PDB file of C-alpha atoms in Angstrom:
ATOM      1  CA  MET A   1       5.004 -12.270  24.606  1.00 54.00           C
ATOM      2  CA  SER A   2       6.926 -14.663  22.379  1.00 64.00           C
ATOM      3  CA  VAL A   3       7.321 -14.904  18.749  1.00 57.00           C
ATOM      4  CA  SER A   4       4.982 -17.929  18.789  1.00 58.00           C
ATOM      5  CA  HIS A   5       2.325 -15.700  20.305  1.00 59.00           C
ATOM      6  CA  ILE A   6       2.552 -12.728  17.846  1.00 59.00           C
ATOM      7  CA  GLU A   7      -0.309 -13.786  15.742  1.00 62.00           C
ATOM      8  CA  SER A   8      -2.653 -12.982  18.659  1.00 62.00           C
ATOM      9  CA  LEU A   9      -1.866  -9.350  17.798  1.00 61.00           C
ATOM     10  CA  VAL A  10      -4.000  -9.598  14.644  1.00 64.00           C
ATOM     11  CA  PRO A  11      -7.511 -11.248  14.628  1.00 66.00           C
ATOM     12  CA  LYS A  12      -7.441 -14.665  12.968  1.00 74.00           C
ATOM     13  CA  GLU A  13      -9.943 -13.495  10.377  1.00 75.00           C
ATOM     14  CA  HIS A  14      -7.350 -10.915   9.036  1.00 72.00           C
ATOM     15  CA  HIS A  15      -4.330 -13.224   8.706  1.00 79.00           C
ATOM     16  CA  ALA A  16      -4.982 -14.115   5.089  1.00 88.00           C
ATOM     17  CA  LEU A  17      -5.452 -10.465   4.150  1.00 89.00           C
ATOM     18  CA  LEU A  18      -2.305  -9.475   5.737  1.00 86.00           C
ATOM     19  CA  PHE A  19      -0.353 -12.287   3.990  1.00 89.00           C
ATOM     20  CA  GLN A  20      -1.908 -11.312   0.628  1.00 94.00           C
ATOM     21  CA  PHE A  21      -1.114  -7.677   1.109  1.00 93.00           C
ATOM     22  CA  PHE A  22       2.521  -8.325   2.051  1.00 92.00           C
ATOM     23  CA  LEU A  23       2.852 -10.778  -0.921  1.00 95.00           C
ATOM     24  CA  VAL A  24       1.197  -8.523  -3.485  1.00 97.00           C
ATOM     25  CA  PHE A  25       3.091  -5.354  -2.211  1.00 97.00           C
ATOM     26  CA  SER A  26       6.460  -7.044  -2.298  1.00 95.00           C
ATOM     27  CA  ARG A  27       5.891  -8.601  -5.525  1.00 97.00           C
ATOM     28  CA  PHE A  28       4.735  -5.265  -7.113  1.00 98.00           C
ATOM     29  CA  GLU A  29       7.884  -3.621  -5.902  1.00 96.00           C
ATOM     30  CA  TYR A  30       9.938  -6.564  -7.377  1.00 97.00           C
ATOM     31  CA  ALA A  31       8.033  -6.227 -10.626  1.00 97.00           C
ATOM     32  CA  LEU A  32       8.568  -2.363 -10.777  1.00 98.00           C
ATOM     33  CA  LYS A  33      12.452  -2.813 -10.194  1.00 97.00           C
ATOM     34  CA  ARG A  34      12.677  -5.427 -12.845  1.00 96.00           C
ATOM     35  CA  ALA A  35      10.740  -3.590 -15.459  1.00 97.00           C
ATOM     36  CA  GLY A  36      13.056  -0.625 -14.981  1.00 97.00           C
ATOM     37  CA  PHE A  37      11.211   1.456 -12.441  1.00 98.00           C
ATOM     38  CA  ALA A  38      14.214   1.695 -10.110  1.00 96.00           C
ATOM     39  CA  ASN A  39      16.358   3.930  -8.193  1.00 93.00           C
ATOM     40  CA  ASN A  40      19.905   3.296  -7.245  1.00 92.00           C
ATOM     41  CA  SER A  41      21.271   5.186  -4.286  1.00 88.00           C
ATOM     42  CA  GLY A  42      24.623   4.314  -2.999  1.00 87.00           C
ATOM     43  CA  GLY A  43      24.380   0.646  -4.466  1.00 87.00           C
ATOM     44  CA  LYS A  44      20.987   0.204  -2.843  1.00 92.00           C
ATOM     45  CA  VAL A  45      18.272  -0.312  -5.314  1.00 94.00           C
ATOM     46  CA  SER A  46      14.691   0.675  -4.476  1.00 95.00           C
ATOM     47  CA  ALA A  47      11.443   0.624  -6.452  1.00 96.00           C
ATOM     48  CA  ASN A  48      10.474   3.871  -8.122  1.00 97.00           C
ATOM     49  CA  TRP A  49       6.822   4.107  -7.494  1.00 97.00           C
ATOM     50  CA  ASP A  50       6.481   7.801  -8.481  1.00 96.00           C
ATOM     51  CA  ALA A  51       8.165   7.146 -11.930  1.00 97.00           C
ATOM     52  CA  PHE A  52       5.641   4.434 -12.703  1.00 98.00           C
ATOM     53  CA  ALA A  53       2.775   6.604 -11.436  1.00 97.00           C
ATOM     54  CA  SER A  54       4.048   9.661 -13.375  1.00 97.00           C
ATOM     55  CA  LYS A  55       4.184   7.562 -16.627  1.00 98.00           C
ATOM     56  CA  TYR A  56       0.599   6.061 -16.148  1.00 98.00           C
ATOM     57  CA  ASN A  57      -1.218   8.683 -14.218  1.00 97.00           C
ATOM     58  CA  ALA A  58      -3.194   9.640 -17.474  1.00 96.00           C
ATOM     59  CA  ALA A  59      -4.046   6.221 -18.227  1.00 97.00           C
ATOM     60  CA  PHE A  60      -5.152   5.381 -14.667  1.00 97.00           C
ATOM     61  CA  GLU A  61      -8.876   5.510 -14.293  1.00 95.00           C
ATOM     62  CA  PRO A  62     -10.302   5.513 -10.968  1.00 94.00           C
ATOM     63  CA  GLY A  63     -13.717   5.034 -12.281  1.00 92.00           C
ATOM     64  CA  LYS A  64     -12.835   2.013 -14.363  1.00 93.00           C
ATOM     65  CA  SER A  65     -14.718  -0.412 -11.947  1.00 96.00           C
ATOM     66  CA  THR A  66     -16.929  -0.041  -9.007  1.00 97.00           C
ATOM     67  CA  GLU A  67     -14.295  -1.628  -6.785  1.00 97.00           C
ATOM     68  CA  LEU A  68     -11.626   0.702  -7.897  1.00 97.00           C
ATOM     69  CA  GLN A  69     -13.865   3.820  -7.487  1.00 97.00           C
ATOM     70  CA  GLN A  70     -14.682   2.537  -3.933  1.00 97.00           C
ATOM     71  CA  ALA A  71     -10.973   2.158  -3.173  1.00 96.00           C
ATOM     72  CA  TYR A  72     -10.177   5.631  -4.701  1.00 95.00           C
ATOM     73  CA  THR A  73     -13.095   7.087  -2.699  1.00 95.00           C
ATOM     74  CA  TYR A  74     -12.063   5.532   0.546  1.00 94.00           C
ATOM     75  CA  PHE A  75      -8.489   6.617   0.320  1.00 93.00           C
ATOM     76  CA  LYS A  76      -9.652  10.065  -0.626  1.00 92.00           C
ATOM     77  CA  GLU A  77     -12.124  10.517   2.229  1.00 91.00           C
ATOM     78  CA  HIS A  78     -10.020   8.516   4.827  1.00 89.00           C
ATOM     79  CA  PRO A  79      -6.285   9.069   3.841  1.00 87.00           C
ATOM     80  CA  PRO A  80      -3.713   7.174   5.785  1.00 85.00           C
ATOM     81  CA  ARG A  81      -1.501   9.091   8.249  1.00 78.00           C
ATOM     82  CA  LYS A  82       2.134   8.488   8.779  1.00 77.00           C
ATOM     83  CA  GLN A  83       3.548   7.386  12.140  1.00 76.00           C
ATOM     84  CA  ILE A  84       5.828   9.934  13.442  1.00 74.00           C
ATOM     85  CA  LEU A  85       7.888  10.837  16.534  1.00 79.00           C
ATOM     86  CA  LYS A  86       6.557  13.936  18.204  1.00 82.00           C
ATOM     87  CA  ALA A  87       8.417  15.017  21.399  1.00 85.00           C
ATOM     88  CA  SER A  88       9.942  11.534  21.645  1.00 83.00           C
ATOM     89  CA  VAL A  89       6.533   9.958  21.568  1.00 79.00           C
ATOM     90  CA  LEU A  90       4.942   7.902  18.857  1.00 75.00           C
ATOM     91  CA  ASP A  91       2.227   9.823  17.177  1.00 71.00           C
ATOM     92  CA  TRP A  92       0.366  10.190  13.901  1.00 71.00           C
ATOM     93  CA  SER A  93       0.882  12.942  11.274  1.00 71.00           C
ATOM     94  CA  GLU A  94      -2.082  14.814   9.529  1.00 72.00           C
ATOM     95  CA  PRO A  95      -3.820  12.748   6.863  1.00 70.00           C
ATOM     96  CA  ASN A  96      -2.050  12.439   3.609  1.00 72.00           C
ATOM     97  CA  ALA A  97      -4.856  14.128   1.665  1.00 69.00           C
ATOM     98  CA  LEU A  98      -5.043  14.427  -2.105  1.00 71.00           C
ATOM     99  CA  GLY A  99      -3.586  17.720  -3.117  1.00 75.00           C
ATOM    100  CA  HIS A 100      -2.306  19.125  -6.359  1.00 81.00           C
ATOM    101  CA  GLU A 101      -0.161  16.014  -7.146  1.00 85.00           C
ATOM    102  CA  PRO A 102      -1.430  13.519  -9.812  1.00 92.00           C
ATOM    103  CA  VAL A 103      -3.897  11.066  -8.538  1.00 94.00           C
ATOM    104  CA  LEU A 104      -1.929   8.022  -9.089  1.00 96.00           C
ATOM    105  CA  ILE A 105       1.277   9.436  -7.413  1.00 95.00           C
ATOM    106  CA  TRP A 106      -0.803  10.263  -4.346  1.00 94.00           C
ATOM    107  CA  LEU A 107      -2.675   7.012  -4.412  1.00 96.00           C
ATOM    108  CA  LEU A 108       0.625   4.830  -4.662  1.00 96.00           C
ATOM    109  CA  GLY A 109       2.069   7.073  -1.942  1.00 94.00           C
ATOM    110  CA  SER A 110      -0.777   6.441   0.246  1.00 93.00           C
ATOM    111  CA  ILE A 111      -0.334   2.603  -0.175  1.00 95.00           C
ATOM    112  CA  ARG A 112       3.306   2.853   0.813  1.00 94.00           C
ATOM    113  CA  ILE A 113       2.174   4.702   3.891  1.00 89.00           C
ATOM    114  CA  VAL A 114      -0.209   1.906   4.698  1.00 88.00           C
ATOM    115  CA  ARG A 115       2.561  -0.643   4.026  1.00 90.00           C
ATOM    116  CA  ASN A 116       4.901   1.233   6.343  1.00 84.00           C
ATOM    117  CA  ASN A 117       2.596   1.674   9.110  1.00 78.00           C
ATOM    118  CA  LEU A 118       1.717  -1.928   9.034  1.00 79.00           C
ATOM    119  CA  PHE A 119       5.318  -3.116   8.505  1.00 74.00           C
ATOM    120  CA  HIS A 120       6.766  -0.831  11.181  1.00 64.00           C
ATOM    121  CA  GLY A 121       4.185  -1.675  13.806  1.00 60.00           C
ATOM    122  CA  GLY A 122       1.727   1.330  13.354  1.00 54.00           C
ATOM    123  CA  LYS A 123      -1.315  -0.863  12.690  1.00 52.00           C
ATOM    124  CA  PHE A 124      -2.778  -3.781  14.513  1.00 46.00           C
ATOM    125  CA  PRO A 125      -1.092  -2.764  17.729  1.00 45.00           C
ATOM    126  CA  ILE A 126      -1.545  -4.279  21.198  1.00 42.00           C
ATOM    127  CA  ALA A 127      -3.636  -1.200  22.359  1.00 43.00           C
ATOM    128  CA  PRO A 128      -6.949  -0.583  21.188  1.00 40.00           C
ATOM    129  CA  ILE A 129      -7.319   1.685  18.101  1.00 45.00           C
ATOM    130  CA  GLU A 130     -10.092   4.029  17.258  1.00 48.00           C
ATOM    131  CA  GLU A 131     -11.194   2.339  14.045  1.00 43.00           C
ATOM    132  CA  PRO A 132     -10.126  -1.262  13.981  1.00 40.00           C
ATOM    133  CA  ALA A 133     -12.262  -2.138  10.905  1.00 41.00           C
ATOM    134  CA  ARG A 134     -10.181   0.466   8.894  1.00 55.00           C
ATOM    135  CA  ASN A 135      -7.037  -1.525   8.882  1.00 78.00           C
ATOM    136  CA  PRO A 136      -8.677  -4.273   6.834  1.00 86.00           C
ATOM    137  CA  LEU A 137     -10.330  -1.630   4.671  1.00 90.00           C
ATOM    138  CA  LEU A 138      -7.113  -0.135   3.829  1.00 90.00           C
ATOM    139  CA  LEU A 139      -5.404  -3.267   3.039  1.00 93.00           C
ATOM    140  CA  HIS A 140      -8.370  -4.434   0.833  1.00 95.00           C
ATOM    141  CA  HIS A 141      -8.462  -1.181  -1.055  1.00 96.00           C
ATOM    142  CA  ALA A 142      -4.617  -0.838  -1.486  1.00 97.00           C
ATOM    143  CA  LEU A 143      -4.812  -4.476  -3.089  1.00 97.00           C
ATOM    144  CA  THR A 144      -7.396  -3.252  -5.404  1.00 97.00           C
ATOM    145  CA  VAL A 145      -5.360  -0.149  -6.522  1.00 98.00           C
ATOM    146  CA  ILE A 146      -2.412  -2.356  -7.141  1.00 98.00           C
ATOM    147  CA  ASP A 147      -4.350  -4.820  -9.157  1.00 97.00           C
ATOM    148  CA  ALA A 148      -5.711  -1.924 -11.279  1.00 98.00           C
ATOM    149  CA  CYS A 149      -1.969  -0.775 -11.885  1.00 98.00           C
ATOM    150  CA  LEU A 150      -0.708  -4.055 -13.254  1.00 98.00           C
ATOM    151  CA  PRO A 151      -2.418  -3.856 -16.776  1.00 97.00           C
ATOM    152  CA  LEU A 152      -0.912  -0.372 -17.214  1.00 98.00           C
ATOM    153  CA  ASP A 153       2.664  -1.789 -17.957  1.00 98.00           C
ATOM    154  CA  ALA A 154       3.157  -5.080 -19.798  1.00 98.00           C
ATOM    155  CA  LYS A 155       6.559  -5.514 -18.365  1.00 97.00           C
ATOM    156  CA  VAL A 156       5.510  -4.899 -14.636  1.00 98.00           C
ATOM    157  CA  ASN A 157       2.512  -7.260 -15.119  1.00 97.00           C
ATOM    158  CA  GLU A 158       4.731 -10.004 -16.597  1.00 97.00           C
ATOM    159  CA  TYR A 159       7.282  -9.786 -13.882  1.00 97.00           C
ATOM    160  CA  PHE A 160       4.556  -9.661 -11.310  1.00 97.00           C
ATOM    161  CA  ILE A 161       3.017 -12.958 -12.512  1.00 95.00           C
ATOM    162  CA  THR A 162       6.137 -14.749 -13.830  1.00 91.00           C
ATOM    163  CA  VAL A 163       8.015 -17.157 -11.437  1.00 79.00           C
ATOM    164  CA  GLU A 164      11.547 -17.351 -12.462  1.00 73.00           C
ATOM    165  CA  GLY A 165      13.368 -20.670 -11.586  1.00 48.00           C
TER     166      GLY A 165
END
């Protein structure tokens, strides 16, 4: 399979959703870093999702809208698994269930798992998967959570929507 045929791995009806997810996820990470939610390790900068989540956990209301409540409930009832290597074979971890950590830290961690699985080839694979409809649902609900996070911080929201020239 050549690069020009890679789109056949993903059903055509999901192309726009994948594009939107990658665009929103990457833009949110950029906005986090620009707004000061950043880690610097060995000269490499990364978004500090947990610092953002810790600061705004109390303000985050999963029941604020029907769509956000559905996203929260879906992640809670169907948490994503991490792709792992087990005895030199790709496998899946146990679900990342909500534990004693703050809700927003857990939710944003779950969204990063969704992104990593997708980006590193763990979702939309060539081989059949157990729940093919789960992938678009995870992406849709992740977008809903990120959208609900934007108004929590004015700077993050500003950097998310502002195009710098």
